[in-house]
PDB file of C-alpha atoms and ligand atoms in Angstrom:
ATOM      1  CA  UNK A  20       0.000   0.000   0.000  1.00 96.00           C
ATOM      2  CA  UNK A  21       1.316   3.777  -0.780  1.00 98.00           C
ATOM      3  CA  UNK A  22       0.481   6.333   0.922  1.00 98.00           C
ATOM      4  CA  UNK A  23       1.625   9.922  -0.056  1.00 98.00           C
ATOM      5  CA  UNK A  24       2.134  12.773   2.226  1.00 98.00           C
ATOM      6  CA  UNK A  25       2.522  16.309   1.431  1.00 98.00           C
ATOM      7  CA  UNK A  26       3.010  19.303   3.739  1.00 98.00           C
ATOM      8  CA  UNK A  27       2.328  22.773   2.634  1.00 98.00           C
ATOM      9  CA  UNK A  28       2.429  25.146   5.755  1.00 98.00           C
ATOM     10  CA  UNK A  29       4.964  27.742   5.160  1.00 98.00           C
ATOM     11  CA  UNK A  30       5.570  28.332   8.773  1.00 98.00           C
ATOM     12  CA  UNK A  31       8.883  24.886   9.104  1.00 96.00           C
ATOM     13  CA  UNK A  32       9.022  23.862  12.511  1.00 95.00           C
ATOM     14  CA  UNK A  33       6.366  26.281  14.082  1.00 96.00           C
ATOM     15  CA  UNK A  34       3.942  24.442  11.610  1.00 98.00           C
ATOM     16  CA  UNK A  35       1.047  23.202  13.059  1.00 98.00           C
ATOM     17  CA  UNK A  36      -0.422  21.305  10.194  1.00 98.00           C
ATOM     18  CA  UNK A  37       3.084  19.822  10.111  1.00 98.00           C
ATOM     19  CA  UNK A  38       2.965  18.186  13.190  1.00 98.00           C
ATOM     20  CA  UNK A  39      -0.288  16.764  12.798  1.00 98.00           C
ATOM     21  CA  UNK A  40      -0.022  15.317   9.093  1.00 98.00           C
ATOM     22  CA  UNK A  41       3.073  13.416  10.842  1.00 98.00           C
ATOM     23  CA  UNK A  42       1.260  12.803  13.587  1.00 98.00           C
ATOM     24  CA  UNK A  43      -1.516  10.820  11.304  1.00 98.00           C
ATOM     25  CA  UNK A  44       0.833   9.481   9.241  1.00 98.00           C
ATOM     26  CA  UNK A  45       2.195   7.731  12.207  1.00 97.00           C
ATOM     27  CA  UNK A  46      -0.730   6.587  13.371  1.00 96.00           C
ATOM     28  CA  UNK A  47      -1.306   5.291   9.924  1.00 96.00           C
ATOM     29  CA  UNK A  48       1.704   2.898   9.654  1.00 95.00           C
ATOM     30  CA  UNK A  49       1.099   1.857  13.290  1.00 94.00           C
ATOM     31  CA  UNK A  50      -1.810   0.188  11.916  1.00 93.00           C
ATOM     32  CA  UNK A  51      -0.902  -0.501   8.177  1.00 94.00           C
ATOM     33  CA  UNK A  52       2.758  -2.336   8.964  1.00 94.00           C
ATOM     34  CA  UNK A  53       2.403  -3.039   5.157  1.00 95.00           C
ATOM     35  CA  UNK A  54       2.633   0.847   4.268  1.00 97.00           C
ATOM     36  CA  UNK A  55       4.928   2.848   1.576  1.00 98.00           C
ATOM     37  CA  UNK A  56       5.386   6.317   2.611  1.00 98.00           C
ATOM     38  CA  UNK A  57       6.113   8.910  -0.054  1.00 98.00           C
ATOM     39  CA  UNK A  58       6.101  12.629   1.314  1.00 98.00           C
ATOM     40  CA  UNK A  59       6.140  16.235  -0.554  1.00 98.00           C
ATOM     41  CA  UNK A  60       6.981  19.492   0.558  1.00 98.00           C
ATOM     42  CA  UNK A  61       5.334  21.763  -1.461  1.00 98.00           C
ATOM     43  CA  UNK A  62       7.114  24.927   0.756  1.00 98.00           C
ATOM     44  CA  UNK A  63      10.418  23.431   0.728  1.00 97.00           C
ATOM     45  CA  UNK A  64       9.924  21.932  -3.073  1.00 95.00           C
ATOM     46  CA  UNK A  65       7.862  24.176  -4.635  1.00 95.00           C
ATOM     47  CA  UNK A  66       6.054  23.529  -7.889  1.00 97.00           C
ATOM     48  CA  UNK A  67       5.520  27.024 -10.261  1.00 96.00           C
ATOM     49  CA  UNK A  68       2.207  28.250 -10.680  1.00 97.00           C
ATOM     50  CA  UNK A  69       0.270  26.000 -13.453  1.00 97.00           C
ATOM     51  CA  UNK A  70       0.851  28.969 -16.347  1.00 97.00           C
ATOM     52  CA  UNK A  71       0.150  29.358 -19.952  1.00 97.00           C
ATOM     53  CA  UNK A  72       3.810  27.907 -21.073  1.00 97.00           C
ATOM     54  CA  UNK A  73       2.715  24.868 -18.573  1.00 96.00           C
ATOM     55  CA  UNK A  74      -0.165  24.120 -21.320  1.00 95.00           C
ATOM     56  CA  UNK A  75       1.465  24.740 -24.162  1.00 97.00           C
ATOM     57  CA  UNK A  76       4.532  22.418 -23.195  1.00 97.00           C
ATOM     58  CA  UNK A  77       1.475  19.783 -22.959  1.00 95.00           C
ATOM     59  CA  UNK A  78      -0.384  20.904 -26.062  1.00 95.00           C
ATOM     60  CA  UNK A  79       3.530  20.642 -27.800  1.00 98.00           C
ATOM     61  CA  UNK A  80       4.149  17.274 -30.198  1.00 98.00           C
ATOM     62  CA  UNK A  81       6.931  15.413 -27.598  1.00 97.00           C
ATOM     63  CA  UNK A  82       9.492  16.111 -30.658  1.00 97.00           C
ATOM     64  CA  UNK A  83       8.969  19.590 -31.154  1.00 98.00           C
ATOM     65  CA  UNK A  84       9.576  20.296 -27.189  1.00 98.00           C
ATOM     66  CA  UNK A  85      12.310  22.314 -26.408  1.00 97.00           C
ATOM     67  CA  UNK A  86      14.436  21.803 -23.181  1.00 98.00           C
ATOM     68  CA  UNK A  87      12.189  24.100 -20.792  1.00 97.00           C
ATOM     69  CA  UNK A  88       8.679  22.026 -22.094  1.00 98.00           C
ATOM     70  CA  UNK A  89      10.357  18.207 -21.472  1.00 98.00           C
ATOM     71  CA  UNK A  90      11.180  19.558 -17.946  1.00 97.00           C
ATOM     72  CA  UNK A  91       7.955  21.390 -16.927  1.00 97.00           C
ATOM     73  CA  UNK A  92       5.918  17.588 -18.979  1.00 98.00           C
ATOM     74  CA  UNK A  93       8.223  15.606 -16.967  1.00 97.00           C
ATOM     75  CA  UNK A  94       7.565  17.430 -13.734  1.00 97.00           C
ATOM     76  CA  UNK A  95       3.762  17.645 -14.067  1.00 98.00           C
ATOM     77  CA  UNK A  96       3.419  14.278 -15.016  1.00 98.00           C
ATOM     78  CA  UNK A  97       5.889  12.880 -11.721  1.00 98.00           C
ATOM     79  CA  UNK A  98       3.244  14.576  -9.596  1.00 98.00           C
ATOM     80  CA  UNK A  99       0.492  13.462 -11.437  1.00 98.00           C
ATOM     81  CA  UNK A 100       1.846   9.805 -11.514  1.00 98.00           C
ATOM     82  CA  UNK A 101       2.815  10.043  -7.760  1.00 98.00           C
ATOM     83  CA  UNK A 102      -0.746  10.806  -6.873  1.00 98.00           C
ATOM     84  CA  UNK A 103      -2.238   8.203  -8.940  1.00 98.00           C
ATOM     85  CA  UNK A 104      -0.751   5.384  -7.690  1.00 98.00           C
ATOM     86  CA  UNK A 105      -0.794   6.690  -4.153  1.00 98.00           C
ATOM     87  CA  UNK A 106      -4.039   3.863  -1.824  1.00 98.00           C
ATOM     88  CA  UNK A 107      -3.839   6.869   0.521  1.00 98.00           C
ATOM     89  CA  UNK A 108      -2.788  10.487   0.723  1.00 98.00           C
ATOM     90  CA  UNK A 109      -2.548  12.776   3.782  1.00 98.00           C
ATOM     91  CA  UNK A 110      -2.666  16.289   3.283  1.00 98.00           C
ATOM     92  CA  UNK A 111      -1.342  19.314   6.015  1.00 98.00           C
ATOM     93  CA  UNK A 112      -3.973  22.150   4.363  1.00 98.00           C
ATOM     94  CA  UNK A 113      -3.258  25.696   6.649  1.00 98.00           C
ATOM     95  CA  UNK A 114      -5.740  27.756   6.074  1.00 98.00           C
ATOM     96  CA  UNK A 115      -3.953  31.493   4.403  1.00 98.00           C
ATOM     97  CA  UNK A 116      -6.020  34.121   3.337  1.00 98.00           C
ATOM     98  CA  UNK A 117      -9.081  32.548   3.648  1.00 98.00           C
ATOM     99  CA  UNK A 118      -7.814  29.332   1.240  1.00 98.00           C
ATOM    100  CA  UNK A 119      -5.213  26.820   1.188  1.00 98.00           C
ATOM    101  CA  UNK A 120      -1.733  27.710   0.564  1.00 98.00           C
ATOM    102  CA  UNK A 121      -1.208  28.599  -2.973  1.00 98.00           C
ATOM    103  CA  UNK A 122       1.715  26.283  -2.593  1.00 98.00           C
ATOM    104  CA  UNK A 123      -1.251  23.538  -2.585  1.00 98.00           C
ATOM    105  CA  UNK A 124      -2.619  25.390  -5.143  1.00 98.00           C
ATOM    106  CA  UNK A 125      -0.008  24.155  -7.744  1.00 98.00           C
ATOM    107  CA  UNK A 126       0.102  20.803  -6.525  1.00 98.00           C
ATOM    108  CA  UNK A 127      -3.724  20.454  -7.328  1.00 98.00           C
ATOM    109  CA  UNK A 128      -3.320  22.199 -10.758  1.00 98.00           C
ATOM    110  CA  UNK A 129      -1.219  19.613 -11.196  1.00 98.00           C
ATOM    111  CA  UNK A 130      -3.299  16.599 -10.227  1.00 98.00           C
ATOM    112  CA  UNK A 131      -7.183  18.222 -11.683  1.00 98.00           C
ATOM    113  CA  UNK A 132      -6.103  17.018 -15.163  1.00 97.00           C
ATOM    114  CA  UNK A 133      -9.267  16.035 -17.581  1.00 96.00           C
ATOM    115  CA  UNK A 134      -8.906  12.067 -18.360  1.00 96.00           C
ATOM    116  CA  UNK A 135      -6.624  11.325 -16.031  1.00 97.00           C
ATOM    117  CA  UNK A 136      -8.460  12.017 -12.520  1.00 98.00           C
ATOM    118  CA  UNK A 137     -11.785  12.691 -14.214  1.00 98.00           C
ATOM    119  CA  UNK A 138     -13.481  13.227 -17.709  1.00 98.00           C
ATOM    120  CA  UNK A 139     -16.522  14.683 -18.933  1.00 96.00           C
ATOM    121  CA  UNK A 140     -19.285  12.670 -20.444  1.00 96.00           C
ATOM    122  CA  UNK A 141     -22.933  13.595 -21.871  1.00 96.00           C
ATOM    123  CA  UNK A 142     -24.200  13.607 -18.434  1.00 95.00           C
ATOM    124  CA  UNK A 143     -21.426  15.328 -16.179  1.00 95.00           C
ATOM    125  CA  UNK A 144     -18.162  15.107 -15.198  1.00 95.00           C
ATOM    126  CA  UNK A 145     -17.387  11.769 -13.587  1.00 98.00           C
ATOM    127  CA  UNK A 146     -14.397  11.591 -10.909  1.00 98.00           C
ATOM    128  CA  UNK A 147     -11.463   8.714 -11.842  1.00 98.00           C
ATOM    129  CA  UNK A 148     -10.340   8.437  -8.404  1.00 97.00           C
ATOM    130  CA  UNK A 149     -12.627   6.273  -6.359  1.00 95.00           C
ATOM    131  CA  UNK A 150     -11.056   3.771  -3.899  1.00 93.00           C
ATOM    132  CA  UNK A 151      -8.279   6.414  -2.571  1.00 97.00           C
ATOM    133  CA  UNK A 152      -8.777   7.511   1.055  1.00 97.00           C
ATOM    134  CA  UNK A 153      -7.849  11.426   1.512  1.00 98.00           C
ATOM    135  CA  UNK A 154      -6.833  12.820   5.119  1.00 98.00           C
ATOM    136  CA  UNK A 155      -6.909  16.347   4.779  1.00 98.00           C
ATOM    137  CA  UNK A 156      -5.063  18.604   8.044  1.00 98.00           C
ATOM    138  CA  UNK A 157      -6.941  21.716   8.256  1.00 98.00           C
ATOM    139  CA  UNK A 158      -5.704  24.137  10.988  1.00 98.00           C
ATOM    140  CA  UNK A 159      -6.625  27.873  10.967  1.00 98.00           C
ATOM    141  CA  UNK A 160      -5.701  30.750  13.232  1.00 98.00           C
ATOM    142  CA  UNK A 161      -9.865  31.509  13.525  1.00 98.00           C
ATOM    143  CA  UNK A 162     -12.541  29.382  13.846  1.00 98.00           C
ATOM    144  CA  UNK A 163     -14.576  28.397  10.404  1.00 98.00           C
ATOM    145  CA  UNK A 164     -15.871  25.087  10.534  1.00 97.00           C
ATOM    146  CA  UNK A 165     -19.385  25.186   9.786  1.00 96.00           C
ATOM    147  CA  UNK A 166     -19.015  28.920   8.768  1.00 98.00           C
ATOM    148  CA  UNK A 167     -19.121  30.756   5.243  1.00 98.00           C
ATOM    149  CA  UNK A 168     -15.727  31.611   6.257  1.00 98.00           C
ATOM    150  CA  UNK A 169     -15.017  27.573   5.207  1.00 98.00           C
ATOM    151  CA  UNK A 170     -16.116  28.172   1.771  1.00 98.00           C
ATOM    152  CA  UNK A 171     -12.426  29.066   0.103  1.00 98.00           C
ATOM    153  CA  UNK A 172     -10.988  25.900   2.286  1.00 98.00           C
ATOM    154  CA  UNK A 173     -12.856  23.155   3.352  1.00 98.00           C
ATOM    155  CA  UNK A 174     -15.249  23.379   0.952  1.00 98.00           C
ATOM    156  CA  UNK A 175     -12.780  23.842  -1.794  1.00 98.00           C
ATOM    157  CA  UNK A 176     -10.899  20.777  -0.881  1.00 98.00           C
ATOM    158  CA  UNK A 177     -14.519  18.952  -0.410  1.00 98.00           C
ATOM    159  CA  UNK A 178     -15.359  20.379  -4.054  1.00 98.00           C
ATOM    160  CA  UNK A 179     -12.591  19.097  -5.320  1.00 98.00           C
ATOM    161  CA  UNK A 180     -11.476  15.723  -4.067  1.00 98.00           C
ATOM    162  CA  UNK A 181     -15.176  14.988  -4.901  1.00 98.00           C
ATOM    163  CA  UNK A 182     -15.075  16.110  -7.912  1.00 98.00           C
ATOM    164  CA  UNK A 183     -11.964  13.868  -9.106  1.00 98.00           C
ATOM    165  CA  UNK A 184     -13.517  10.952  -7.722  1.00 98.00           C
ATOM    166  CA  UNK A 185     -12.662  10.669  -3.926  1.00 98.00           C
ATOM    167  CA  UNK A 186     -15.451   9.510  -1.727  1.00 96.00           C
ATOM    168  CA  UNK A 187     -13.328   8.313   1.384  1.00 97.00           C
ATOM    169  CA  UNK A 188     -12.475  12.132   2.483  1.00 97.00           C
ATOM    170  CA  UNK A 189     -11.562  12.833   6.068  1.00 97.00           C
ATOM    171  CA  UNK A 190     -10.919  16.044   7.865  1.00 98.00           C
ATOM    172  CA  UNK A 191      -8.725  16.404  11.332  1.00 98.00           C
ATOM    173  CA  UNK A 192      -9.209  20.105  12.566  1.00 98.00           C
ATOM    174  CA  UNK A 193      -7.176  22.064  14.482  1.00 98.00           C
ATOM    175  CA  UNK A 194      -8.549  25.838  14.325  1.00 98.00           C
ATOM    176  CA  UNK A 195      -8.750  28.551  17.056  1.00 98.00           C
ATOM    177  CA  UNK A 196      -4.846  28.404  17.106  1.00 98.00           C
ATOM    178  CA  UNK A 197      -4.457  31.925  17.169  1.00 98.00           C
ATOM    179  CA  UNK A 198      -6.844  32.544  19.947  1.00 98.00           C
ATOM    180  CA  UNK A 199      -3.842  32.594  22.711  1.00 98.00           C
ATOM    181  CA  UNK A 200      -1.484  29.744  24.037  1.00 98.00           C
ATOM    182  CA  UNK A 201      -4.606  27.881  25.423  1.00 98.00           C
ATOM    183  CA  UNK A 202      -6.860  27.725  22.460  1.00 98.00           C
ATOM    184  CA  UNK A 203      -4.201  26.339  20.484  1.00 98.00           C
ATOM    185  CA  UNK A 204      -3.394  23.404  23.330  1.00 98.00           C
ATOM    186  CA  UNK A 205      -6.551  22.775  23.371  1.00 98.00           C
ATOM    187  CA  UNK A 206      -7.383  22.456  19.699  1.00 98.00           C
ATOM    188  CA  UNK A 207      -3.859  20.643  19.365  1.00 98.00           C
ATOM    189  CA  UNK A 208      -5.199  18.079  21.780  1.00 98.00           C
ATOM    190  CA  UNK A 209      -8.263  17.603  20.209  1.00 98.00           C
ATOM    191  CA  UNK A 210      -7.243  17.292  16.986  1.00 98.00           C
ATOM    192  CA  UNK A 211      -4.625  14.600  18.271  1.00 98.00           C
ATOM    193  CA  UNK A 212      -7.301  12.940  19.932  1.00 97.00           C
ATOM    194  CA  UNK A 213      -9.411  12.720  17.138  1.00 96.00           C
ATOM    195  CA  UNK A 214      -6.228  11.281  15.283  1.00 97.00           C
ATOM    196  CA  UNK A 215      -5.488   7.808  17.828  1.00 94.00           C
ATOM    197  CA  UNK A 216      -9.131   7.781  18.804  1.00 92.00           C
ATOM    198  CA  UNK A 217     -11.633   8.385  15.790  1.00 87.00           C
ATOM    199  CA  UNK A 218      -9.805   7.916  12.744  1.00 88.00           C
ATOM    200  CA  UNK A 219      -7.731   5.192  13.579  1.00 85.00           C
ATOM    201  CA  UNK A 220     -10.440   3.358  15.770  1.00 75.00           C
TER     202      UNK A 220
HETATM  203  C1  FMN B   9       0.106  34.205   5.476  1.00 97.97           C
HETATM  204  C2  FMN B   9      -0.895  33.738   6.490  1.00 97.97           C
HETATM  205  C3  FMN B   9      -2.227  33.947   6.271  1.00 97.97           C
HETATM  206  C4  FMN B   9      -3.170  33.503   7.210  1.00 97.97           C
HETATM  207  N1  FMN B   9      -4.497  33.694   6.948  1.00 97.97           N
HETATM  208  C5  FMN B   9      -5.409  33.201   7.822  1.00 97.97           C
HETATM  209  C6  FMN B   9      -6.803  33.325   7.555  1.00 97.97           C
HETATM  210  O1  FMN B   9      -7.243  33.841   6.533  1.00 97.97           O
HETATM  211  N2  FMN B   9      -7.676  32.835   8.468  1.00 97.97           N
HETATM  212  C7  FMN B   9      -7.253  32.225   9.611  1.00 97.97           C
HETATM  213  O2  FMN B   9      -8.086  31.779  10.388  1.00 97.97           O
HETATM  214  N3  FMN B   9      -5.944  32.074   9.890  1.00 97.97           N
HETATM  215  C8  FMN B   9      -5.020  32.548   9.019  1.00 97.97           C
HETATM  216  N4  FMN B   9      -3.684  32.389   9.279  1.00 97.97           N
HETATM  217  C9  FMN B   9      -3.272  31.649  10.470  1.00 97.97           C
HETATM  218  C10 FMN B   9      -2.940  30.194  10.119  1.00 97.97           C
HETATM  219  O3  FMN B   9      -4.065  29.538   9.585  1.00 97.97           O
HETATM  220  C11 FMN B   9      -2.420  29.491  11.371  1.00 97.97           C
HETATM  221  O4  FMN B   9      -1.185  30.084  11.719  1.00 97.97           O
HETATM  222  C12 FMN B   9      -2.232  27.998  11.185  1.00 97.97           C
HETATM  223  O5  FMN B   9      -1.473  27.531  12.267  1.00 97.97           O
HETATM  224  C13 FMN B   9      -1.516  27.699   9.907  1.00 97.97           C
HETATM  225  O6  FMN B   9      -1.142  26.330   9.855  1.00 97.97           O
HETATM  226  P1  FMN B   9       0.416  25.976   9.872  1.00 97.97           P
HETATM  227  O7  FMN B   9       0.892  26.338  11.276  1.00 97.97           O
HETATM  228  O8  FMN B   9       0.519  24.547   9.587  1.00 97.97           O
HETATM  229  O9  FMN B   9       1.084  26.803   8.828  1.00 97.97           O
HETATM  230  C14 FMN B   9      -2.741  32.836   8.376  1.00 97.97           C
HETATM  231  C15 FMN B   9      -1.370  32.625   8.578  1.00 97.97           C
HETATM  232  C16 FMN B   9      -0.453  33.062   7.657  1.00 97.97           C
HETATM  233  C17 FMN B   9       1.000  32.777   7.875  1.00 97.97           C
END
């Protein structure tokens, strides 16, 4: 079984999503001996934004590439390939500006790629990804769950794993974090909690 990991909090060791995508993907293995971790940093490893010479190295015949196009193919289609034949992906997701990191950004532009993860047919789009499990980390400074406040985050992320397919998506919250030393232990704790206890019952 694979399971990839990515990180996208800019904030290194002060990174609370950080802590707790480890944190799950340690509970993970504890319980899935059988498990092949591969992990991304999207801070530390960035991927460009998903631009206009991104698509046209795509829409270019292989042979007419030039040196910049095989790169930017071969790079987009590593991260594509990477989360394809990942079983199970955890995800740390800080919430910045109201949305995920645009670091995260790139990484989905990346992944959201028409008859690969889904298609389009007469009746709708239909998602290629059933049978992965997702884990997404969302921590936040405020508090938004259940709030419109969610909409550029949470429901983003709920948009679009459903979208490509996913139908086994999980969210640990930790939010509140900037609310003083004791709001964050205390959302640390319970999203912890929720990590040995609920997801890994
Ligand atoms: C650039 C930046 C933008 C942020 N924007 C928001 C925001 O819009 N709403 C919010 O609740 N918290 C916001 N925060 C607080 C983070 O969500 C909080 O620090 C959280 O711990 C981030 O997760 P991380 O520690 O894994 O990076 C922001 C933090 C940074 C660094």
């Amino acid at each position: 079984m694979k399971l990839l990991h990515i990180d996208s909090s800019i904030l290194g060791d002060h990174s609370a999503s950080r802590q707790l995508s480890h944190s799950v993907v340690e509970s993970w293995q504890a319980t899935h001996v059988d498990t092949q971790v591969v992990y991304r940093d999207l801070a530390s490893d960035a991927l460009g934004h998903f631009s206009a010479a991104s698509l046209a190295a795509a829409g270019t015949p292989v042979e007419e590439r030039d040196a910049a196009q095989i790169l930017e193919v071969q790079s987009n289609e590593a991260t594509l390939e990477e989360f394809l034949s990942s079983d199970v992906m955890v995800i740390g997701a800080p919430m910045y500006n109201f949305t995920i990191p645009s670091q995260l950004k790139a990484w989905i532009d990346r992944i959201t790629v028409a008859g690969r993860t889904f298609r389009y047919t007469e009746s709708g789009p239909v998602g290629l990804c059933g049978g992965k499990k997702v884990i997404i980390v969302s921590t936040a400074g405020g508090l938004h769950v259940g709030q419109p406040s969610s909409v550029g985050h949470e429901d983003l992320l709920k948009v679009l794993f459903t979208f490509i397919g996913v139908t086994d998506l999980e969210f640990v919250f930790a939010h509140g974090l900037a609310y003083g030393d004791e709001s964050r232990a205390n959302a640390m704790a319970a999203a912890q909690k929720q990590i040995k206890e609920a997801l890994f019952a």
